[in-house]
PDB file of C-alpha atoms in Angstrom:
ATOM      1  CA  UNK A  13       0.154   0.193  -0.071  1.00  0.00           C
ATOM      2  CA  UNK A  14       1.809   3.048  -1.133  1.00  0.00           C
ATOM      3  CA  UNK A  15       1.617   5.571   0.899  1.00  0.00           C
ATOM      4  CA  UNK A  16       2.992   8.581  -1.325  1.00  0.00           C
ATOM      5  CA  UNK A  17       2.390   8.062  -4.587  1.00  0.00           C
ATOM      6  CA  UNK A  18       3.695   9.613  -8.082  1.00  0.00           C
ATOM      7  CA  UNK A  19       1.709   8.341 -10.521  1.00  0.00           C
ATOM      8  CA  UNK A  20       3.744   9.625 -13.562  1.00  0.00           C
ATOM      9  CA  UNK A  21       7.061   7.593 -14.455  1.00  0.00           C
ATOM     10  CA  UNK A  22       7.784   9.019 -16.322  1.00  0.00           C
ATOM     11  CA  UNK A  23       8.051  13.593 -17.502  1.00  0.00           C
ATOM     12  CA  UNK A  24       9.789  14.990 -20.707  1.00  0.00           C
ATOM     13  CA  UNK A  25       9.764  18.709 -20.917  1.00  0.00           C
ATOM     14  CA  UNK A  26      11.331  21.374 -23.384  1.00  0.00           C
ATOM     15  CA  UNK A  27      14.604  23.268 -21.975  1.00  0.00           C
ATOM     16  CA  UNK A  28      13.501  26.842 -21.160  1.00  0.00           C
ATOM     17  CA  UNK A  29      10.105  25.496 -20.589  1.00  0.00           C
ATOM     18  CA  UNK A  30       8.084  24.932 -16.948  1.00  0.00           C
ATOM     19  CA  UNK A  31       8.402  20.853 -15.561  1.00  0.00           C
ATOM     20  CA  UNK A  32       6.044  19.935 -13.280  1.00  0.00           C
ATOM     21  CA  UNK A  33       5.666  16.767 -10.908  1.00  0.00           C
ATOM     22  CA  UNK A  34       3.019  15.628  -9.272  1.00  0.00           C
ATOM     23  CA  UNK A  35       2.663  14.069  -6.502  1.00  0.00           C
ATOM     24  CA  UNK A  36      -0.241  12.190  -3.836  1.00  0.00           C
ATOM     25  CA  UNK A  37      -0.710  10.656  -0.299  1.00  0.00           C
ATOM     26  CA  UNK A  38      -2.524   9.225   1.535  1.00  0.00           C
ATOM     27  CA  UNK A  39      -1.751  10.086   5.035  1.00  0.00           C
ATOM     28  CA  UNK A  40      -3.097  11.894   7.132  1.00  0.00           C
ATOM     29  CA  UNK A  41      -0.859  12.109   9.702  1.00  0.00           C
ATOM     30  CA  UNK A  42       2.023  13.611   7.442  1.00  0.00           C
ATOM     31  CA  UNK A  43       2.877  16.755   8.082  1.00  0.00           C
ATOM     32  CA  UNK A  44       5.787  17.368   6.291  1.00  0.00           C
ATOM     33  CA  UNK A  45       7.180  17.285   3.139  1.00  0.00           C
ATOM     34  CA  UNK A  46      10.496  17.000   0.568  1.00  0.00           C
ATOM     35  CA  UNK A  47      11.096  16.272  -2.877  1.00  0.00           C
ATOM     36  CA  UNK A  48      14.928  14.572  -4.071  1.00  0.00           C
ATOM     37  CA  UNK A  49      16.386  14.502  -6.850  1.00  0.00           C
ATOM     38  CA  UNK A  50      18.427  11.493  -7.961  1.00  0.00           C
ATOM     39  CA  UNK A  51      21.507  11.076 -10.951  1.00  0.00           C
ATOM     40  CA  UNK A  52      22.455   7.317 -12.214  1.00  0.00           C
ATOM     41  CA  UNK A  53      24.586   5.828  -9.630  1.00  0.00           C
ATOM     42  CA  UNK A  54      24.611   8.373  -6.727  1.00  0.00           C
ATOM     43  CA  UNK A  55      22.358   8.634  -4.151  1.00  0.00           C
ATOM     44  CA  UNK A  56      19.119  11.372  -3.226  1.00  0.00           C
ATOM     45  CA  UNK A  57      19.910  14.901  -2.730  1.00  0.00           C
ATOM     46  CA  UNK A  58      17.601  17.137  -0.784  1.00  0.00           C
ATOM     47  CA  UNK A  59      16.402  19.584  -3.199  1.00  0.00           C
ATOM     48  CA  UNK A  60      12.934  21.413  -1.271  1.00  0.00           C
ATOM     49  CA  UNK A  61      11.374  20.378   2.065  1.00  0.00           C
ATOM     50  CA  UNK A  62       7.408  21.913   2.999  1.00  0.00           C
ATOM     51  CA  UNK A  63       6.246  21.763   6.406  1.00  0.00           C
ATOM     52  CA  UNK A  64       2.126  21.403   6.236  1.00  0.00           C
ATOM     53  CA  UNK A  65       1.660  25.136   7.512  1.00  0.00           C
ATOM     54  CA  UNK A  66       2.591  26.130   4.749  1.00  0.00           C
ATOM     55  CA  UNK A  67       0.694  25.815   1.054  1.00  0.00           C
ATOM     56  CA  UNK A  68       3.822  27.508  -0.533  1.00  0.00           C
ATOM     57  CA  UNK A  69       7.417  27.014  -0.573  1.00  0.00           C
ATOM     58  CA  UNK A  70      10.359  28.846  -2.991  1.00  0.00           C
ATOM     59  CA  UNK A  71      13.771  28.802  -3.516  1.00  0.00           C
ATOM     60  CA  UNK A  72      14.934  30.021  -6.866  1.00  0.00           C
ATOM     61  CA  UNK A  73      13.660  28.188  -9.791  1.00  0.00           C
ATOM     62  CA  UNK A  74      12.461  25.789  -7.545  1.00  0.00           C
ATOM     63  CA  UNK A  75       8.665  26.078  -5.867  1.00  0.00           C
ATOM     64  CA  UNK A  76       6.802  23.566  -3.484  1.00  0.00           C
ATOM     65  CA  UNK A  77       3.307  23.908  -3.557  1.00  0.00           C
ATOM     66  CA  UNK A  78       1.336  21.785  -1.126  1.00  0.00           C
ATOM     67  CA  UNK A  79      -2.977  21.126  -0.844  1.00  0.00           C
ATOM     68  CA  UNK A  80      -3.649  19.444   2.552  1.00  0.00           C
ATOM     69  CA  UNK A  81      -6.974  19.364   1.591  1.00  0.00           C
ATOM     70  CA  UNK A  82      -6.559  16.962  -1.885  1.00  0.00           C
ATOM     71  CA  UNK A  83      -3.547  15.151  -0.359  1.00  0.00           C
ATOM     72  CA  UNK A  84      -1.495  16.520  -3.133  1.00  0.00           C
ATOM     73  CA  UNK A  85       1.660  18.232  -3.613  1.00  0.00           C
ATOM     74  CA  UNK A  86       3.197  19.705  -6.716  1.00  0.00           C
ATOM     75  CA  UNK A  87       7.134  20.511  -7.203  1.00  0.00           C
ATOM     76  CA  UNK A  88       7.174  22.767  -9.750  1.00  0.00           C
ATOM     77  CA  UNK A  89      10.960  24.074 -11.360  1.00  0.00           C
ATOM     78  CA  UNK A  90      11.095  27.291 -14.158  1.00  0.00           C
ATOM     79  CA  UNK A  91      13.062  27.334 -16.363  1.00  0.00           C
ATOM     80  CA  UNK A  92      13.409  24.179 -16.621  1.00  0.00           C
ATOM     81  CA  UNK A  93      17.289  23.415 -17.713  1.00  0.00           C
ATOM     82  CA  UNK A  94      19.376  19.825 -18.466  1.00  0.00           C
ATOM     83  CA  UNK A  95      20.875  19.825 -15.441  1.00  0.00           C
ATOM     84  CA  UNK A  96      17.298  19.134 -14.438  1.00  0.00           C
ATOM     85  CA  UNK A  97      16.944  15.383 -16.443  1.00  0.00           C
ATOM     86  CA  UNK A  98      16.909  13.507 -13.117  1.00  0.00           C
ATOM     87  CA  UNK A  99      14.532  11.508 -11.403  1.00  0.00           C
ATOM     88  CA  UNK A 100      12.597  12.900  -8.257  1.00  0.00           C
ATOM     89  CA  UNK A 101      11.209  11.777  -5.674  1.00  0.00           C
ATOM     90  CA  UNK A 102       9.018  13.010  -3.620  1.00  0.00           C
ATOM     91  CA  UNK A 103       8.975  12.147   0.441  1.00  0.00           C
ATOM     92  CA  UNK A 104       7.313  12.977   3.702  1.00  0.00           C
ATOM     93  CA  UNK A 105       7.508  12.779   7.796  1.00  0.00           C
ATOM     94  CA  UNK A 106       4.767  12.113  10.522  1.00  0.00           C
ATOM     95  CA  UNK A 107       7.508  13.464  12.568  1.00  0.00           C
ATOM     96  CA  UNK A 108       6.718  16.992  12.731  1.00  0.00           C
ATOM     97  CA  UNK A 109      10.177  16.796  10.160  1.00  0.00           C
ATOM     98  CA  UNK A 110      11.994  15.044  13.341  1.00  0.00           C
ATOM     99  CA  UNK A 111      14.730  12.605  12.826  1.00  0.00           C
ATOM    100  CA  UNK A 112      12.467  10.040  11.673  1.00  0.00           C
ATOM    101  CA  UNK A 113      12.196   7.991   8.073  1.00  0.00           C
ATOM    102  CA  UNK A 114      11.190   9.037   5.442  1.00  0.00           C
ATOM    103  CA  UNK A 115       7.886   7.662   3.190  1.00  0.00           C
ATOM    104  CA  UNK A 116       9.351   7.820  -0.583  1.00  0.00           C
ATOM    105  CA  UNK A 117       7.081   7.951  -3.931  1.00  0.00           C
ATOM    106  CA  UNK A 118       8.866   5.383  -6.635  1.00  0.00           C
ATOM    107  CA  UNK A 119      10.114   8.694  -8.475  1.00  0.00           C
ATOM    108  CA  UNK A 120       9.350  10.117 -11.833  1.00  0.00           C
ATOM    109  CA  UNK A 121      12.079  10.590 -14.224  1.00  0.00           C
ATOM    110  CA  UNK A 122      12.277  14.037 -15.551  1.00  0.00           C
ATOM    111  CA  UNK A 123      13.782  14.134 -18.964  1.00  0.00           C
ATOM    112  CA  UNK A 124      14.273  18.275 -20.445  1.00  0.00           C
ATOM    113  CA  UNK A 125      14.844  18.153 -23.854  1.00  0.00           C
ATOM    114  CA  UNK A 126      17.241  20.670 -25.928  1.00  0.00           C
TER     115      UNK A 126
ATOM    116  CA  UNK B  21      33.340  16.284   4.639  1.00  0.00           C
ATOM    117  CA  UNK B  22      33.087  13.759   2.821  1.00  0.00           C
ATOM    118  CA  UNK B  23      29.584  13.142   2.892  1.00  0.00           C
ATOM    119  CA  UNK B  24      27.513   9.809   3.723  1.00  0.00           C
ATOM    120  CA  UNK B  25      30.166   6.756   2.994  1.00  0.00           C
ATOM    121  CA  UNK B  26      29.023   3.293   1.786  1.00  0.00           C
ATOM    122  CA  UNK B  27      30.960   0.127   1.161  1.00  0.00           C
ATOM    123  CA  UNK B  28      30.919  -1.670  -1.397  1.00  0.00           C
ATOM    124  CA  UNK B  29      29.867   0.493  -4.102  1.00  0.00           C
ATOM    125  CA  UNK B  30      29.215  -3.211  -5.732  1.00  0.00           C
ATOM    126  CA  UNK B  31      28.418  -6.195  -4.301  1.00  0.00           C
ATOM    127  CA  UNK B  32      27.923  -9.606  -5.866  1.00  0.00           C
ATOM    128  CA  UNK B  33      27.292 -12.891  -3.882  1.00  0.00           C
ATOM    129  CA  UNK B  34      25.991 -16.251  -4.515  1.00  0.00           C
ATOM    130  CA  UNK B  35      22.349 -17.283  -2.605  1.00  0.00           C
ATOM    131  CA  UNK B  36      22.999 -18.148   0.890  1.00  0.00           C
ATOM    132  CA  UNK B  37      26.084 -16.034   1.848  1.00  0.00           C
ATOM    133  CA  UNK B  38      26.455 -13.430   4.283  1.00  0.00           C
ATOM    134  CA  UNK B  39      26.682  -9.921   2.767  1.00  0.00           C
ATOM    135  CA  UNK B  40      27.777  -7.340   5.170  1.00  0.00           C
ATOM    136  CA  UNK B  41      26.732  -3.622   3.751  1.00  0.00           C
ATOM    137  CA  UNK B  42      28.643  -0.516   5.915  1.00  0.00           C
ATOM    138  CA  UNK B  43      28.316   3.158   6.032  1.00  0.00           C
ATOM    139  CA  UNK B  44      29.941   6.051   7.741  1.00  0.00           C
ATOM    140  CA  UNK B  45      27.158   8.673   8.657  1.00  0.00           C
ATOM    141  CA  UNK B  46      28.404  12.605   8.745  1.00  0.00           C
ATOM    142  CA  UNK B  47      30.371  13.522  11.574  1.00  0.00           C
ATOM    143  CA  UNK B  48      28.225  14.880  13.798  1.00  0.00           C
ATOM    144  CA  UNK B  49      24.826  13.691  12.514  1.00  0.00           C
ATOM    145  CA  UNK B  50      23.093  11.629  15.269  1.00  0.00           C
ATOM    146  CA  UNK B  51      20.336   9.814  12.924  1.00  0.00           C
ATOM    147  CA  UNK B  52      21.372   6.949  10.947  1.00  0.00           C
ATOM    148  CA  UNK B  53      18.778   6.071   8.069  1.00  0.00           C
ATOM    149  CA  UNK B  54      19.027   2.670   5.798  1.00  0.00           C
ATOM    150  CA  UNK B  55      17.098   2.402   2.728  1.00  0.00           C
ATOM    151  CA  UNK B  56      16.075  -0.250  -0.197  1.00  0.00           C
ATOM    152  CA  UNK B  57      15.238   0.559  -3.385  1.00  0.00           C
ATOM    153  CA  UNK B  58      14.111  -1.732  -5.395  1.00  0.00           C
ATOM    154  CA  UNK B  59      11.763  -1.269  -8.988  1.00  0.00           C
ATOM    155  CA  UNK B  60       9.138  -3.042  -7.695  1.00  0.00           C
ATOM    156  CA  UNK B  61       9.039  -1.035  -4.715  1.00  0.00           C
ATOM    157  CA  UNK B  62      10.823   2.592  -4.644  1.00  0.00           C
ATOM    158  CA  UNK B  63      12.679   3.649  -1.995  1.00  0.00           C
ATOM    159  CA  UNK B  64      11.426   1.328   1.304  1.00  0.00           C
ATOM    160  CA  UNK B  65      12.773   2.569   4.511  1.00  0.00           C
ATOM    161  CA  UNK B  66      15.024  -0.110   6.630  1.00  0.00           C
ATOM    162  CA  UNK B  67      15.796   0.652   9.747  1.00  0.00           C
ATOM    163  CA  UNK B  68      17.149   4.066  11.775  1.00  0.00           C
ATOM    164  CA  UNK B  69      18.987   5.176  13.921  1.00  0.00           C
ATOM    165  CA  UNK B  70      18.806   8.007  17.073  1.00  0.00           C
ATOM    166  CA  UNK B  71      21.584   8.592  18.679  1.00  0.00           C
ATOM    167  CA  UNK B  72      23.468   5.018  17.818  1.00  0.00           C
ATOM    168  CA  UNK B  73      19.967   3.683  19.317  1.00  0.00           C
ATOM    169  CA  UNK B  74      17.870   1.505  16.737  1.00  0.00           C
ATOM    170  CA  UNK B  75      14.434   3.212  17.170  1.00  0.00           C
ATOM    171  CA  UNK B  76      12.464   1.496  14.377  1.00  0.00           C
ATOM    172  CA  UNK B  77      13.357  -2.005  12.368  1.00  0.00           C
ATOM    173  CA  UNK B  78       9.795  -2.349  11.499  1.00  0.00           C
ATOM    174  CA  UNK B  79      10.906  -2.239   7.400  1.00  0.00           C
ATOM    175  CA  UNK B  80      13.028  -4.812   7.820  1.00  0.00           C
ATOM    176  CA  UNK B  81      11.819  -7.628   5.418  1.00  0.00           C
ATOM    177  CA  UNK B  82      13.214 -10.598   7.747  1.00  0.00           C
ATOM    178  CA  UNK B  83      14.746 -11.771  10.141  1.00  0.00           C
ATOM    179  CA  UNK B  84      17.700 -12.736   8.285  1.00  0.00           C
ATOM    180  CA  UNK B  85      19.081  -9.183   7.720  1.00  0.00           C
ATOM    181  CA  UNK B  86      20.224  -7.741  10.895  1.00  0.00           C
ATOM    182  CA  UNK B  87      21.351  -3.842  11.257  1.00  0.00           C
ATOM    183  CA  UNK B  88      24.119  -2.374  14.367  1.00  0.00           C
ATOM    184  CA  UNK B  89      25.776   1.165  14.869  1.00  0.00           C
ATOM    185  CA  UNK B  90      28.268   0.310  17.829  1.00  0.00           C
ATOM    186  CA  UNK B  91      29.000   4.268  17.473  1.00  0.00           C
ATOM    187  CA  UNK B  92      28.379   7.292  16.384  1.00  0.00           C
ATOM    188  CA  UNK B  93      30.557   7.036  12.841  1.00  0.00           C
ATOM    189  CA  UNK B  94      29.792   3.193  11.659  1.00  0.00           C
ATOM    190  CA  UNK B  95      27.032   1.272  10.503  1.00  0.00           C
ATOM    191  CA  UNK B  96      26.381  -2.369   9.103  1.00  0.00           C
ATOM    192  CA  UNK B  97      23.610  -4.062   7.219  1.00  0.00           C
ATOM    193  CA  UNK B  98      23.921  -7.620   7.565  1.00  0.00           C
ATOM    194  CA  UNK B  99      21.725 -10.355   5.106  1.00  0.00           C
ATOM    195  CA  UNK B 100      22.838 -14.232   6.431  1.00  0.00           C
ATOM    196  CA  UNK B 101      21.630 -15.890   4.193  1.00  0.00           C
ATOM    197  CA  UNK B 102      21.277 -13.272   0.918  1.00  0.00           C
ATOM    198  CA  UNK B 103      19.077 -14.772  -1.488  1.00  0.00           C
ATOM    199  CA  UNK B 104      17.973 -13.244  -4.899  1.00  0.00           C
ATOM    200  CA  UNK B 105      15.158 -11.024  -3.723  1.00  0.00           C
ATOM    201  CA  UNK B 106      16.979  -8.954  -1.539  1.00  0.00           C
ATOM    202  CA  UNK B 107      19.298  -7.500  -5.512  1.00  0.00           C
ATOM    203  CA  UNK B 108      18.283  -4.314  -4.729  1.00  0.00           C
ATOM    204  CA  UNK B 109      20.617  -0.886  -4.340  1.00  0.00           C
ATOM    205  CA  UNK B 110      20.858  -0.070  -0.082  1.00  0.00           C
ATOM    206  CA  UNK B 111      21.567   3.142   0.823  1.00  0.00           C
ATOM    207  CA  UNK B 112      22.739   4.893   4.113  1.00  0.00           C
ATOM    208  CA  UNK B 113      21.658   8.319   5.158  1.00  0.00           C
ATOM    209  CA  UNK B 114      22.583  10.436   7.947  1.00  0.00           C
ATOM    210  CA  UNK B 115      20.795  13.536   9.200  1.00  0.00           C
ATOM    211  CA  UNK B 116      21.313  16.082  12.037  1.00  0.00           C
ATOM    212  CA  UNK B 117      18.219  14.934  13.380  1.00  0.00           C
ATOM    213  CA  UNK B 118      17.350  18.426  14.770  1.00  0.00           C
ATOM    214  CA  UNK B 119      13.697  19.886  13.789  1.00  0.00           C
ATOM    215  CA  UNK B 120      12.018  22.208  12.501  1.00  0.00           C
ATOM    216  CA  UNK B 121      13.474  21.230   9.214  1.00  0.00           C
ATOM    217  CA  UNK B 122      16.003  18.923   8.574  1.00  0.00           C
ATOM    218  CA  UNK B 123      17.418  16.778   6.058  1.00  0.00           C
ATOM    219  CA  UNK B 124      18.729  13.298   5.462  1.00  0.00           C
ATOM    220  CA  UNK B 125      21.915  13.240   3.317  1.00  0.00           C
ATOM    221  CA  UNK B 126      22.659  10.060   1.424  1.00  0.00           C
ATOM    222  CA  UNK B 127      25.546   8.427   0.719  1.00  0.00           C
ATOM    223  CA  UNK B 128      25.983   6.390  -2.686  1.00  0.00           C
ATOM    224  CA  UNK B 129      24.431   3.284  -2.727  1.00  0.00           C
ATOM    225  CA  UNK B 130      25.699  -0.557  -2.512  1.00  0.00           C
ATOM    226  CA  UNK B 131      24.193  -2.197  -6.195  1.00  0.00           C
ATOM    227  CA  UNK B 132      23.742  -5.486  -3.902  1.00  0.00           C
ATOM    228  CA  UNK B 133      23.163  -9.022  -6.671  1.00  0.00           C
ATOM    229  CA  UNK B 134      23.148 -11.924  -5.158  1.00  0.00           C
ATOM    230  CA  UNK B 135      22.807 -15.139  -8.151  1.00  0.00           C
TER     231      UNK B 135
END
C-alpha cells in the first residue's frame, strides 16, 4: 500500500519551459514533505521541503505547492534546464520534521529536451 | 566533509552467503537510516537509529536482515543468508535530526546482486 504516490513514471519537458511533478499521499498524519533529486549511480540529494502549515515554498527555480485538503503536492521547476534531468522523489514524514525515516514515492524520471 | 560513505559500492554474491554493507555517516549527525531501492517498491526505509540506538526496524523485511550501529561513526547492515530477491540498491543516509526542518544526506549506495 503506497502511502506516497507519484503516478507519472516519466515526464519530458522542453528546455526553458516549466516542469511540474506531482505527488499524492494518503496518510493524513504526514506533516512534512520533501523532494529529492537523484542522478544515476548517486544517492538522492535534498532539493526542497515544505511543512504542512504552509502551502508554498520557493527556492530559486524550484517551488513546492501543498494542497492539504486534496493530499497533493507538486514541484514546479522554471525555467527547466538540461541539468534538471534526473529522477525526482517525493517524500513525507509524520514526525513534524524530526529525525524519523521518510516515506518515499517511486519517483518520476524528468527528461529535459534541448 | 566527505559526505556519507558506503562500502562496497557493488557486491555480487551467491545465494546463501552472508553479506555485510557498511556505512559511515557525516560527522556530527546523530540519526542514521538504511533504505532499499527496488524497481517494484521504490525507496523503502528499513531501519533507523538515533544516537546509535535502533528506533524503528519495522521496515526490515525478515529476520535474515540485521543492522548495528556500534558507535556514532559506523553502521552495518547484514543479510544472512542472502537470497536473489535481496538484489537491490541499499542506501545509507544521515541527518542531524533536529526539527523543525532537517535533511537526510544519502550515500552513493551499494548495488547488491545475489545470484
